[in-house]
Tab-separated table of C-alpha atoms and ligand atoms in Angstrom:
chain	number	residue	atom	x	y	z
A	542	MET	CA	89.413	152.616	152.285
A	543	LYS	CA	92.873	151.538	151.125
A	544	LYS	CA	92.007	148.016	152.278
A	545	ARG	CA	88.833	148.026	150.246
A	546	VAL	CA	90.650	149.190	147.080
A	547	LEU	CA	93.264	146.467	147.557
A	548	PHE	CA	90.534	143.890	148.083
A	549	THR	CA	88.726	145.004	144.918
A	550	ILE	CA	91.972	144.887	142.898
A	551	ALA	CA	92.660	141.407	144.248
A	552	MET	CA	89.173	140.193	143.346
A	553	VAL	CA	89.323	141.669	139.837
A	554	SER	CA	92.737	140.093	139.185
A	555	LEU	CA	91.484	136.747	140.494
A	556	LEU	CA	88.511	136.981	138.180
A	557	LEU	CA	90.765	137.859	135.234
A	558	VAL	CA	93.114	134.960	135.939
A	559	THR	CA	90.196	132.549	136.257
A	560	CYS	CA	88.644	133.841	133.055
A	561	THR	CA	91.825	133.513	131.048
A	562	ARG	CA	92.604	130.101	132.480
A	563	ARG	CA	89.206	128.556	132.032
A	564	LYS	CA	87.260	129.481	128.932
A	565	SER	CA	83.541	128.928	128.908
A	566	LYS	CA	83.350	125.646	126.941
A	567	LEU	CA	85.566	123.026	125.406
A	568	THR	CA	84.652	122.080	121.855
A	569	PHE	CA	85.103	118.582	120.507
A	570	MET	CA	84.686	117.783	116.788
A	571	VAL	CA	83.651	114.274	115.874
A	572	GLY	CA	81.804	112.502	113.055
A	573	GLY	CA	80.809	108.998	112.069
A	574	ALA	CA	77.642	106.997	111.543
A	575	PRO	CA	74.604	108.684	113.167
A	576	ASN	CA	74.506	106.219	116.087
A	577	GLU	CA	78.193	106.894	116.776
A	578	VAL	CA	77.721	110.657	116.990
A	579	GLU	CA	74.746	110.145	119.322
A	580	PHE	CA	76.949	107.986	121.512
A	581	TRP	CA	79.590	110.723	121.653
A	582	GLU	CA	76.915	113.209	122.637
A	583	LYS	CA	76.010	111.068	125.642
A	584	LEU	CA	79.655	110.661	126.568
A	585	THR	CA	80.309	114.391	126.498
A	586	GLU	CA	77.296	114.933	128.776
A	587	THR	CA	78.670	112.373	131.232
A	588	PHE	CA	82.071	114.051	131.132
A	589	GLU	CA	80.542	117.449	131.843
A	590	LYS	CA	78.558	116.097	134.805
A	591	LYS	CA	81.533	114.226	136.188
A	592	THR	CA	84.159	116.959	135.926
A	593	GLY	CA	82.171	120.182	135.785
A	594	ILE	CA	84.084	121.088	132.610
A	595	PRO	CA	81.565	122.236	129.999
A	596	ILE	CA	81.998	120.691	126.570
A	597	THR	CA	80.170	121.148	123.267
A	598	LEU	CA	80.177	118.555	120.535
A	599	ILE	CA	80.424	119.726	116.944
A	600	ARG	CA	79.003	117.114	114.581
A	601	GLN	CA	80.970	116.131	111.505
A	602	PRO	CA	79.993	113.903	108.541
A	603	THR	CA	80.864	110.203	108.204
A	604	ASP	CA	83.358	110.492	105.340
A	605	THR	CA	86.942	110.768	106.572
A	606	ASP	CA	88.036	113.158	103.778
A	607	GLN	CA	85.235	115.572	104.649
A	608	ARG	CA	86.087	115.320	108.328
A	609	ARG	CA	89.702	116.192	107.610
A	610	GLN	CA	88.729	119.197	105.518
A	611	GLY	CA	86.387	120.379	108.288
A	612	LEU	CA	89.342	120.452	110.686
A	613	VAL	CA	91.987	121.813	108.351
A	614	ILE	CA	90.061	125.076	107.911
A	615	PRO	CA	89.983	126.167	111.619
A	616	LEU	CA	93.480	124.825	112.269
A	617	LYS	CA	95.054	126.607	109.319
A	618	SER	CA	93.535	129.840	110.533
A	619	LYS	CA	94.742	129.125	114.119
A	620	GLN	CA	91.267	129.248	115.644
A	621	LYS	CA	90.861	128.328	119.311
A	622	ASP	CA	87.998	125.976	118.512
A	623	PRO	CA	87.829	123.054	118.295
A	624	ASP	CA	89.987	122.240	121.320
A	625	LEU	CA	89.853	118.521	120.600
A	626	PHE	CA	89.047	116.213	117.732
A	627	LEU	CA	89.261	112.650	116.500
A	628	MET	CA	91.740	112.045	113.698
A	629	ASP	CA	91.886	109.229	111.201
A	630	VAL	CA	95.177	107.370	111.576
A	631	VAL	CA	96.131	108.459	108.052
A	632	TRP	CA	96.000	112.178	108.682
A	633	ILE	CA	97.931	112.335	111.926
A	634	GLY	CA	101.217	112.682	109.983
A	635	GLN	CA	99.922	115.738	108.156
A	636	PHE	CA	98.524	117.320	111.349
A	637	ALA	CA	101.729	116.668	113.262
A	638	ALA	CA	103.968	117.999	110.474
A	639	SER	CA	101.816	121.141	110.338
A	640	LYS	CA	102.362	121.523	114.128
A	641	TRP	CA	98.634	121.569	114.833
A	642	LEU	CA	98.834	119.167	117.796
A	643	GLN	CA	99.829	119.726	121.413
A	644	PRO	CA	102.487	117.308	122.625
A	645	LEU	CA	101.103	115.159	125.444
A	646	ASP	CA	104.403	114.030	127.013
A	647	GLY	CA	104.343	116.727	129.710
A	648	TYR	CA	100.993	115.494	131.103
A	649	ILE	CA	102.022	111.877	130.786
A	650	ARG	CA	105.262	112.362	132.693
A	651	ARG	CA	103.734	114.569	135.360
A	652	GLU	CA	100.805	112.267	136.054
A	653	GLY	CA	102.552	108.942	135.414
A	654	PHE	CA	99.838	108.215	132.831
A	655	PRO	CA	100.365	104.582	131.710
A	656	LEU	CA	100.804	103.905	127.986
A	657	GLU	CA	101.198	100.119	128.370
A	658	PRO	CA	97.479	99.308	127.982
A	659	PHE	CA	97.437	100.629	124.388
A	660	PHE	CA	98.370	98.609	121.287
A	661	GLY	CA	102.105	99.338	121.207
A	662	ARG	CA	102.371	99.058	117.433
A	663	VAL	CA	99.519	101.486	116.866
A	664	LEU	CA	100.825	103.997	119.389
A	665	GLU	CA	104.393	103.945	118.128
A	666	SER	CA	103.559	104.024	114.421
A	667	ALA	CA	100.800	106.615	114.493
A	668	ASP	CA	100.870	108.738	117.637
A	669	ARG	CA	104.506	109.667	117.925
A	670	TYR	CA	106.015	112.326	115.700
A	671	ASN	CA	109.698	113.309	115.949
A	672	GLY	CA	109.785	111.549	119.308
A	673	GLU	CA	106.839	113.474	120.756
A	674	LEU	CA	103.519	111.873	121.631
A	675	ILE	CA	100.884	113.988	119.873
A	676	ALA	CA	97.743	111.802	120.072
A	677	LEU	CA	96.289	108.724	121.736
A	678	PRO	CA	94.404	105.935	119.968
A	679	VAL	CA	90.668	105.647	120.665
A	680	TYR	CA	89.857	102.646	118.515
A	681	VAL	CA	91.464	100.488	115.878
A	682	ASP	CA	89.882	99.402	112.643
A	683	GLY	CA	90.610	96.566	110.281
A	684	GLY	CA	88.766	95.496	107.133
A	685	LEU	CA	86.615	92.376	107.672
A	686	LEU	CA	84.398	90.069	105.658
A	687	TYR	CA	80.777	89.909	106.794
A	688	TYR	CA	78.663	87.102	105.374
A	689	ARG	CA	75.151	85.728	105.594
A	690	ARG	CA	75.450	82.518	107.605
A	691	ASP	CA	71.965	81.350	106.643
A	692	LEU	CA	72.608	81.776	102.923
A	693	LEU	CA	75.991	80.063	102.920
A	694	GLN	CA	74.304	77.119	104.585
A	695	ARG	CA	71.441	77.168	102.109
A	696	PHE	CA	73.900	76.935	99.203
A	697	GLY	CA	75.906	74.166	100.816
A	698	TYR	CA	78.949	76.068	102.107
A	699	ARG	CA	80.248	75.094	105.520
A	700	SER	CA	82.583	78.057	106.017
A	701	PRO	CA	83.209	81.488	104.525
A	702	PRO	CA	85.546	81.669	101.494
A	703	GLN	CA	89.281	81.851	102.060
A	704	SER	CA	90.199	82.812	98.505
A	705	TRP	CA	88.767	85.501	96.243
A	706	ALA	CA	88.044	82.868	93.567
A	707	GLU	CA	85.912	80.930	96.065
A	708	LEU	CA	84.087	84.107	97.046
A	709	VAL	CA	83.252	84.792	93.390
A	710	ARG	CA	82.017	81.220	92.790
A	711	CYS	CA	79.849	81.279	95.871
A	712	ALA	CA	78.462	84.762	95.172
A	713	VAL	CA	77.636	83.972	91.530
A	714	LYS	CA	75.803	80.818	92.579
A	715	ALA	CA	73.766	82.492	95.311
A	716	GLN	CA	73.066	85.640	93.309
A	717	THR	CA	71.820	83.715	90.259
A	718	THR	CA	69.293	81.786	92.328
A	719	LEU	CA	68.269	84.591	94.678
A	720	ARG	CA	67.720	87.109	91.873
A	721	ARG	CA	64.634	85.093	90.913
A	722	GLU	CA	63.125	85.985	94.290
A	723	ASN	CA	64.769	89.350	94.746
A	724	PRO	CA	65.977	91.363	91.716
A	725	ASN	CA	67.937	93.688	94.025
A	726	PHE	CA	70.178	90.971	95.424
A	727	TRP	CA	73.975	91.327	95.090
A	728	GLY	CA	76.855	88.960	95.809
A	729	PHE	CA	79.465	91.303	97.277
A	730	GLY	CA	79.420	94.905	98.523
A	731	TRP	CA	82.610	96.902	99.123
A	732	GLN	CA	83.805	100.520	99.108
A	733	GLY	CA	84.704	101.715	95.597
A	734	ALA	CA	83.610	105.380	95.542
A	735	GLN	CA	86.315	107.971	94.990
A	736	TYR	CA	87.432	108.593	98.588
A	737	GLU	CA	89.805	107.277	101.245
A	738	GLY	CA	87.843	104.055	101.765
A	739	LEU	CA	88.680	103.007	98.200
A	740	VAL	CA	92.389	103.213	99.043
A	741	CYS	CA	91.782	100.874	102.012
A	742	ASN	CA	89.950	98.363	99.793
A	743	PHE	CA	92.611	98.667	97.079
A	744	LEU	CA	95.357	98.107	99.667
A	745	GLU	CA	93.619	94.945	100.870
A	746	PHE	CA	93.201	93.449	97.390
A	747	VAL	CA	96.771	94.404	96.483
A	748	SER	CA	98.292	93.054	99.713
A	749	SER	CA	96.334	89.813	99.458
A	750	ASN	CA	98.025	89.346	96.065
A	751	GLY	CA	101.546	89.980	97.383
A	752	GLY	CA	101.602	93.609	96.133
A	753	ARG	CA	102.330	96.869	97.968
A	754	LEU	CA	101.785	100.605	97.619
A	755	THR	CA	105.330	101.715	98.399
A	756	THR	CA	108.787	100.148	98.305
A	757	LYS	CA	110.694	99.425	101.512
A	758	GLU	CA	112.420	102.784	101.014
A	759	GLY	CA	109.040	104.527	100.914
A	760	LYS	CA	108.919	105.249	97.148
A	761	PRO	CA	105.616	104.672	95.301
A	762	SER	CA	105.266	101.222	93.728
A	763	LEU	CA	101.727	101.516	92.451
A	764	ASN	CA	102.097	99.799	89.075
A	765	LEU	CA	103.605	96.497	90.242
A	766	PRO	CA	102.185	93.520	88.285
A	767	GLU	CA	100.548	92.194	91.498
A	768	ASN	CA	98.777	95.536	91.976
A	769	ILE	CA	97.583	95.675	88.358
A	770	GLU	CA	96.189	92.169	88.690
A	771	ALA	CA	94.415	93.070	91.940
A	772	LEU	CA	92.839	96.217	90.460
A	773	GLY	CA	91.813	94.173	87.397
A	774	PHE	CA	90.021	91.794	89.772
A	775	MET	CA	88.181	94.669	91.469
A	776	VAL	CA	87.018	95.832	88.017
A	777	ASP	CA	85.908	92.274	87.194
A	778	LEU	CA	83.802	92.053	90.347
A	779	ILE	CA	81.637	94.823	88.891
A	780	HIS	CA	81.856	94.370	85.113
A	781	ARG	CA	82.678	90.699	84.479
A	782	TYR	CA	81.264	88.631	87.347
A	783	LYS	CA	78.683	91.328	88.011
A	784	ILE	CA	78.439	90.398	91.696
A	785	SER	CA	79.111	93.969	92.881
A	786	PRO	CA	76.630	96.687	91.901
A	787	PRO	CA	77.507	99.328	89.281
A	788	ASN	CA	77.107	102.068	91.901
A	789	THR	CA	80.153	100.583	93.672
A	790	TYR	CA	82.324	103.210	91.983
A	791	THR	CA	79.871	106.102	92.189
A	792	GLU	CA	78.378	105.766	95.647
A	793	MET	CA	79.641	102.925	97.763
A	794	LYS	CA	81.175	104.177	101.016
A	795	GLU	CA	80.936	102.420	104.421
A	796	GLU	CA	77.353	103.361	105.195
A	797	GLU	CA	76.012	102.625	101.699
A	798	VAL	CA	77.600	99.172	101.785
A	799	ARG	CA	76.342	98.526	105.304
A	800	ASN	CA	72.795	99.479	104.345
A	801	LEU	CA	72.865	97.222	101.287
A	802	PHE	CA	73.898	94.249	103.413
A	803	GLN	CA	71.708	95.134	106.368
A	804	SER	CA	68.589	95.361	104.219
A	805	GLY	CA	69.104	91.678	103.354
A	806	ASN	CA	70.195	92.378	99.766
A	807	CYS	CA	73.766	91.144	99.812
A	808	LEU	CA	75.676	87.929	100.558
A	809	PHE	CA	79.149	89.293	101.398
A	810	GLU	CA	80.212	92.664	102.689
A	811	ARG	CA	83.607	94.247	103.241
A	812	ASN	CA	83.406	96.657	106.128
A	813	TRP	CA	84.973	97.782	109.410
A	814	PRO	CA	84.045	96.329	112.814
A	815	TYR	CA	81.464	99.056	113.544
A	816	ALA	CA	78.991	97.376	111.177
A	817	TRP	CA	78.636	94.329	113.452
A	818	SER	CA	76.539	95.922	116.213
A	819	LEU	CA	74.293	97.626	113.689
A	820	HIS	CA	73.684	94.384	111.782
A	821	GLN	CA	72.786	92.718	115.060
A	822	ALA	CA	70.554	95.556	116.288
A	823	LYS	CA	66.767	95.380	116.594
A	824	GLY	CA	65.118	96.191	113.277
A	825	SER	CA	68.032	94.885	111.188
A	826	ALA	CA	66.842	92.477	108.463
A	827	VAL	CA	69.938	90.323	108.967
A	828	ARG	CA	69.934	90.172	112.774
A	829	GLY	CA	71.240	86.803	114.023
A	830	ARG	CA	72.210	85.677	110.515
A	831	VAL	CA	75.581	87.362	110.125
A	832	GLY	CA	79.044	85.849	110.303
A	833	ILE	CA	82.377	87.624	110.451
A	834	ALA	CA	85.701	86.403	109.003
A	835	PRO	CA	89.087	87.618	107.795
A	836	LEU	CA	89.133	88.850	104.195
A	837	PRO	CA	90.123	86.258	101.550
A	838	GLY	CA	93.412	86.162	99.609
A	839	PHE	CA	94.425	85.316	96.020
A	840	GLY	CA	95.365	81.697	95.324
A	841	GLY	CA	96.953	80.282	98.458
A	842	LYS	CA	98.037	83.716	99.708
A	843	PRO	CA	96.676	85.026	103.021
A	844	GLY	CA	94.086	87.790	103.046
A	845	ALA	CA	94.964	91.261	104.247
A	846	SER	CA	93.168	93.804	106.356
A	847	ALA	CA	93.866	97.542	106.103
A	848	LEU	CA	94.769	99.150	109.411
A	849	GLY	CA	92.431	102.013	110.188
A	850	GLY	CA	91.373	103.700	113.350
A	851	TRP	CA	90.770	107.006	115.055
A	852	HIS	CA	92.904	108.925	117.512
A	853	ILE	CA	92.260	111.847	119.802
A	854	GLY	CA	94.409	114.963	119.826
A	855	ILE	CA	94.413	118.459	121.329
A	856	SER	CA	94.698	121.472	119.062
A	857	ARG	CA	97.826	123.538	119.479
A	858	TYR	CA	95.589	126.608	119.377
A	859	SER	CA	93.299	125.451	122.198
A	860	ASP	CA	93.134	127.977	125.033
A	861	ALA	CA	92.165	125.290	127.544
A	862	PRO	CA	94.648	122.459	126.964
A	863	ALA	CA	94.633	121.270	130.590
A	864	GLN	CA	90.847	120.753	130.512
A	865	ALA	CA	91.145	119.157	127.086
A	866	TRP	CA	93.668	116.684	128.515
A	867	GLU	CA	91.056	115.700	131.120
A	868	PHE	CA	88.755	114.749	128.244
A	869	VAL	CA	91.514	112.738	126.522
A	870	LYS	CA	92.028	110.787	129.753
A	871	PHE	CA	88.298	110.236	130.086
A	872	VAL	CA	87.906	108.885	126.517
A	873	THR	CA	90.888	106.554	126.786
A	874	SER	CA	90.001	105.272	130.269
A	875	TYR	CA	89.106	101.591	130.718
A	876	LYS	CA	85.520	102.453	131.597
A	877	VAL	CA	84.789	104.603	128.556
A	878	GLN	CA	86.700	102.328	126.176
A	879	LYS	CA	84.574	99.466	127.422
A	880	GLU	CA	81.421	101.520	126.869
A	881	LEU	CA	82.548	102.247	123.309
A	882	VAL	CA	82.891	98.529	122.647
A	883	MET	CA	79.682	97.528	124.375
A	884	GLY	CA	77.649	100.336	122.797
A	885	LEU	CA	79.151	100.585	119.334
A	886	GLY	CA	81.006	97.316	118.806
A	887	TRP	CA	84.214	99.242	118.163
A	888	ASN	CA	87.566	97.639	118.686
A	889	PRO	CA	89.228	99.377	121.561
A	890	ALA	CA	92.739	100.761	121.348
A	891	ARG	CA	93.382	99.323	124.812
A	892	VAL	CA	94.554	95.727	124.742
A	893	ASP	CA	93.270	95.053	128.277
A	894	ILE	CA	89.622	95.371	127.164
A	895	TYR	CA	89.979	92.328	124.884
A	896	ASP	CA	90.241	90.164	127.991
A	897	ASP	CA	87.210	91.697	129.709
A	898	ARG	CA	84.666	88.963	130.512
A	899	GLU	CA	81.547	90.998	129.781
A	900	VAL	CA	82.994	92.243	126.491
A	901	GLY	CA	83.912	88.662	125.537
A	902	GLU	CA	80.365	87.477	126.260
A	903	LYS	CA	78.798	90.152	124.071
A	904	PHE	CA	81.418	89.954	121.281
A	905	PRO	CA	82.752	86.394	121.146
A	906	HIS	CA	84.610	87.187	117.896
A	907	LEU	CA	86.659	89.969	119.517
A	908	PRO	CA	89.648	87.937	120.753
A	909	ALA	CA	90.129	86.578	117.207
A	910	LEU	CA	90.112	90.126	115.856
A	911	LYS	CA	93.025	91.101	118.087
A	912	GLY	CA	95.176	89.033	115.672
A	913	VAL	CA	93.731	90.812	112.616
A	914	PHE	CA	94.762	94.190	114.038
A	915	GLN	CA	98.199	93.049	115.001
A	916	THR	CA	98.949	91.998	111.397
A	917	ALA	CA	96.867	94.593	109.536
A	918	VAL	CA	98.573	96.505	106.710
A	919	SER	CA	99.209	100.221	107.188
A	920	ARG	CA	98.809	102.866	104.559
A	921	PRO	CA	102.001	104.865	103.929
A	922	ASN	CA	102.742	107.096	106.910
A	923	LEU	CA	103.629	110.367	105.155
A	924	PRO	CA	102.891	114.010	105.982
A	925	TYR	CA	101.695	114.395	102.377
A	926	TYR	CA	99.704	111.135	102.417
A	927	PRO	CA	96.394	112.913	101.553
A	928	GLN	CA	97.938	114.041	98.231
A	929	VAL	CA	99.200	110.526	97.397
A	930	SER	CA	95.868	109.055	98.432
A	931	GLU	CA	94.006	111.474	96.160
A	932	VAL	CA	96.041	110.201	93.189
A	933	ILE	CA	95.257	106.551	94.000
A	934	GLN	CA	91.584	107.317	94.597
A	935	ARG	CA	91.204	109.101	91.264
A	936	TRP	CA	92.943	106.526	89.047
A	937	ALA	CA	91.624	103.400	90.774
A	938	ASN	CA	88.110	104.822	90.592
A	939	ARG	CA	88.488	105.578	86.874
A	940	ALA	CA	89.493	101.959	86.302
A	941	LEU	CA	86.484	100.728	88.330
A	942	ALA	CA	84.234	102.874	86.154
A	943	GLY	CA	85.602	100.969	83.156
A	944	LYS	CA	86.991	104.207	81.651
A	945	ILE	CA	90.600	103.022	81.539
A	946	GLY	CA	92.451	99.697	81.883
A	947	ALA	CA	93.990	98.701	85.254
A	948	LYS	CA	97.550	98.884	83.902
A	949	GLU	CA	97.162	102.285	82.287
A	950	ALA	CA	95.441	103.650	85.428
A	951	LEU	CA	98.226	102.472	87.725
A	952	ASP	CA	101.003	103.632	85.350
A	953	LYS	CA	99.432	107.095	85.439
A	954	ALA	CA	98.955	106.937	89.221
A	955	GLN	CA	102.599	105.926	89.670
A	956	LYS	CA	103.805	108.904	87.631
A	957	GLU	CA	101.626	111.352	89.538
A	958	ALA	CA	102.551	109.881	92.923
A	959	GLU	CA	106.239	110.280	92.042
A	960	GLU	CA	105.559	113.926	91.169
A	961	VAL	CA	103.763	114.470	94.498
A	962	MET	CA	106.716	112.965	96.359
A	963	ARG	CA	109.185	115.159	94.468
A	964	ALA	CA	107.109	118.251	95.199
A	965	TYR	CA	106.712	117.603	98.938
A	966	LYS	CA	109.979	115.950	99.911
B	1783	GLC	C1	87.550	103.979	108.723
B	1783	GLC	C2	88.971	103.782	109.191
B	1783	GLC	C3	89.876	104.860	108.647
B	1783	GLC	C4	89.742	104.909	107.149
B	1783	GLC	C5	88.318	105.144	106.739
B	1783	GLC	C6	88.161	105.082	105.226
B	1783	GLC	O1	86.994	105.084	109.339
B	1783	GLC	O2	89.060	103.767	110.583
B	1783	GLC	O3	91.205	104.650	109.049
B	1783	GLC	O4	90.588	105.899	106.586
B	1783	GLC	O5	87.484	104.170	107.313
B	1783	GLC	O6	86.866	105.351	104.822
């Protein structure tokens, strides 16, 4: 009898321990273009089959600001779900400073997990906070110029433009002629809506004119003459040269720009690498007619690409961190990183994939892009970056709408950014 009681107690305790150690399902929050989320769904299924660890995917929108807000709510209220999520490189600082991320060093040391395959610059600048590793990069992004190869040829251009002035000349010429056949044709699509993508575009124009968003000491330098000139040029693209549509400042985010170009209604497009595979997919009106190049610069200055990208982290409030770590390892493994490139055309965070033969055959432009990422310009890495970004978004967008001059907009933005810094520092 005594034996039986002891046995029952032992079984109940074992059950309790198992239950508290392993909750029923991991939850992973991820967004993106519809094809990207579908891809993640397949990956989570594979992970579940392979490891026996159940995982549910929670779909998020495409827009990075909305994705951040969707995560801030559960994290602020210390909810156990989601266990894992993808983070835009620009919000990691805020998440780390808020102590919402589990440090990964313990797992890495214990398992001898190698960090060498990842882009060192990306890892060190984004994933380490106060010396602790709090995330791992999944893919890197850099702004690129997509162009219609067939149309450049038709109008007598041998190569894509290297300067913004050349791009305008070429776009005006093509648009004027093509409008006779197609009234919906535009010269150049880019992201000008009031959201984070506008800051990336602004940073690229500014940097390709020798400007910058902050001083070397990290103070805002938004109203530099180079920046004012660059914003003035962005305004001109819409209102003076009229090669970018008026809805650039009301609607144009990544997907809107991609759709404009992919429907065959645009000569040049500024977008991230993900657009390539979709342009080349079956059913795309521009399939086989697209070229990819670095973004142009002003005068003889080199073009600049904004450094973007998404990183995976484990919530500090997760009640299954060890299982979540298994998923982090899975996503950053060579095999899955290669699948992400082959399936989505993303640029992997692992340098070793760039030398993969099969990847090189499918994406011949990839090795050249490695250089773009290594020199891409970062947005300021600040815990209160979202607040600074909001100021830039609002004033740059007002200038694009033609409501205020570029100088006045950036003077106002500078003042507000200084106030944000004072308030948060
Ligand atoms: C891409 C980039 C990200 C950036 C966002 C802006 O997703 O990877 O870093 O913030 O676009 O829309």
